[in-house]
């Protein structure tokens, strides 16, 4: 893994490119099937809540390191 000049590893990429064409089509079908309002809300939940819940960007680890190793 490459490290930056500060010694920290580079941030993880956004999970969106992992979706690929089938994932984008699936999300579009979801929005079409459940309706625009609920579909957009579901889309935001998928794009924001799931990465946060899985600690995609490492925020929990950073917070734990900052506050003395608090466990979650």
PDB file of C-alpha atoms in Angstrom:
ATOM      1  CA  UNK A   1       0.000   0.000   0.000  1.00  0.00           C
ATOM      2  CA  UNK A   2       1.340   3.397  -0.908  1.00  0.00           C
ATOM      3  CA  UNK A   3       1.621   5.983   1.805  1.00  0.00           C
ATOM      4  CA  UNK A   4       1.467   9.726   1.500  1.00  0.00           C
ATOM      5  CA  UNK A   5       4.224  12.004   2.711  1.00  0.00           C
ATOM      6  CA  UNK A   6       2.483  12.323   6.069  1.00  0.00           C
ATOM      7  CA  UNK A   7       2.772   8.562   6.542  1.00  0.00           C
ATOM      8  CA  UNK A   8      -0.951   7.890   6.429  1.00  0.00           C
ATOM      9  CA  UNK A   9      -2.425   5.503   3.875  1.00  0.00           C
ATOM     10  CA  UNK A  10      -4.511   7.102   1.117  1.00  0.00           C
ATOM     11  CA  UNK A  11      -8.280   7.286   1.712  1.00  0.00           C
ATOM     12  CA  UNK A  12     -10.442   4.503   0.357  1.00  0.00           C
ATOM     13  CA  UNK A  13     -12.256   5.152  -2.872  1.00  0.00           C
ATOM     14  CA  UNK A  14     -15.955   5.838  -2.930  1.00  0.00           C
ATOM     15  CA  UNK A  15     -17.990   2.618  -3.176  1.00  0.00           C
ATOM     16  CA  UNK A  16     -19.989   3.861  -6.179  1.00  0.00           C
ATOM     17  CA  UNK A  17     -17.602   2.660  -8.914  1.00  0.00           C
ATOM     18  CA  UNK A  18     -17.904  -0.846  -7.448  1.00  0.00           C
ATOM     19  CA  UNK A  19     -21.566  -0.900  -8.441  1.00  0.00           C
ATOM     20  CA  UNK A  20     -20.872  -1.178 -12.148  1.00  0.00           C
ATOM     21  CA  UNK A  21     -23.553  -1.089 -14.806  1.00  0.00           C
ATOM     22  CA  UNK A  22     -25.778  -3.719 -13.213  1.00  0.00           C
ATOM     23  CA  UNK A  23     -25.702  -1.893  -9.882  1.00  0.00           C
ATOM     24  CA  UNK A  24     -26.685   1.411 -11.483  1.00  0.00           C
ATOM     25  CA  UNK A  25     -29.487  -0.323 -13.395  1.00  0.00           C
ATOM     26  CA  UNK A  26     -30.600  -1.977 -10.154  1.00  0.00           C
ATOM     27  CA  UNK A  27     -30.716   1.344  -8.325  1.00  0.00           C
ATOM     28  CA  UNK A  28     -32.633   2.918 -11.217  1.00  0.00           C
ATOM     29  CA  UNK A  29     -35.151   0.052 -11.115  1.00  0.00           C
ATOM     30  CA  UNK A  30     -35.470   0.481  -7.357  1.00  0.00           C
ATOM     31  CA  UNK A  31     -36.261   4.186  -7.773  1.00  0.00           C
ATOM     32  CA  UNK A  32     -38.759   3.379 -10.531  1.00  0.00           C
ATOM     33  CA  UNK A  33     -40.407   0.539  -8.584  1.00  0.00           C
ATOM     34  CA  UNK A  34     -40.893   2.249  -5.205  1.00  0.00           C
ATOM     35  CA  UNK A  35     -41.538   5.719  -6.612  1.00  0.00           C
ATOM     36  CA  UNK A  36     -39.400   8.802  -6.870  1.00  0.00           C
ATOM     37  CA  UNK A  37     -39.788  10.050  -3.281  1.00  0.00           C
ATOM     38  CA  UNK A  38     -39.098   6.786  -1.493  1.00  0.00           C
ATOM     39  CA  UNK A  39     -36.585   5.739  -4.140  1.00  0.00           C
ATOM     40  CA  UNK A  40     -34.454   8.832  -3.613  1.00  0.00           C
ATOM     41  CA  UNK A  41     -34.600   8.360   0.159  1.00  0.00           C
ATOM     42  CA  UNK A  42     -33.594   4.717  -0.255  1.00  0.00           C
ATOM     43  CA  UNK A  43     -30.794   5.747  -2.580  1.00  0.00           C
ATOM     44  CA  UNK A  44     -29.444   8.224  -0.024  1.00  0.00           C
ATOM     45  CA  UNK A  45     -29.637   5.573   2.691  1.00  0.00           C
ATOM     46  CA  UNK A  46     -27.666   3.178   0.505  1.00  0.00           C
ATOM     47  CA  UNK A  47     -25.068   5.772  -0.464  1.00  0.00           C
ATOM     48  CA  UNK A  48     -24.579   7.350   2.975  1.00  0.00           C
ATOM     49  CA  UNK A  49     -25.823   5.108   5.777  1.00  0.00           C
ATOM     50  CA  UNK A  50     -24.331   1.847   4.530  1.00  0.00           C
ATOM     51  CA  UNK A  51     -20.764   3.188   4.130  1.00  0.00           C
ATOM     52  CA  UNK A  52     -21.017   4.883   7.528  1.00  0.00           C
ATOM     53  CA  UNK A  53     -22.415   1.751   9.182  1.00  0.00           C
ATOM     54  CA  UNK A  54     -19.649  -0.377   7.728  1.00  0.00           C
ATOM     55  CA  UNK A  55     -17.042   2.273   8.600  1.00  0.00           C
ATOM     56  CA  UNK A  56     -16.060   2.537   4.926  1.00  0.00           C
ATOM     57  CA  UNK A  57     -13.924   5.648   5.466  1.00  0.00           C
ATOM     58  CA  UNK A  58     -12.503   4.593   8.848  1.00  0.00           C
ATOM     59  CA  UNK A  59     -14.170   7.363  10.878  1.00  0.00           C
ATOM     60  CA  UNK A  60     -14.888   5.128  13.867  1.00  0.00           C
ATOM     61  CA  UNK A  61     -11.277   4.033  14.081  1.00  0.00           C
ATOM     62  CA  UNK A  62     -10.110   7.647  13.832  1.00  0.00           C
ATOM     63  CA  UNK A  63     -12.556   8.677  16.563  1.00  0.00           C
ATOM     64  CA  UNK A  64     -11.475   5.772  18.770  1.00  0.00           C
ATOM     65  CA  UNK A  65      -7.821   6.701  18.293  1.00  0.00           C
ATOM     66  CA  UNK A  66      -8.608  10.347  19.018  1.00  0.00           C
ATOM     67  CA  UNK A  67     -10.574   9.610  22.206  1.00  0.00           C
ATOM     68  CA  UNK A  68      -8.244   7.033  23.694  1.00  0.00           C
ATOM     69  CA  UNK A  69      -9.436   3.772  22.154  1.00  0.00           C
ATOM     70  CA  UNK A  70     -13.129   3.850  22.976  1.00  0.00           C
ATOM     71  CA  UNK A  71     -14.783   0.624  21.917  1.00  0.00           C
ATOM     72  CA  UNK A  72     -18.020   0.600  19.944  1.00  0.00           C
TER      73      UNK A  72
END
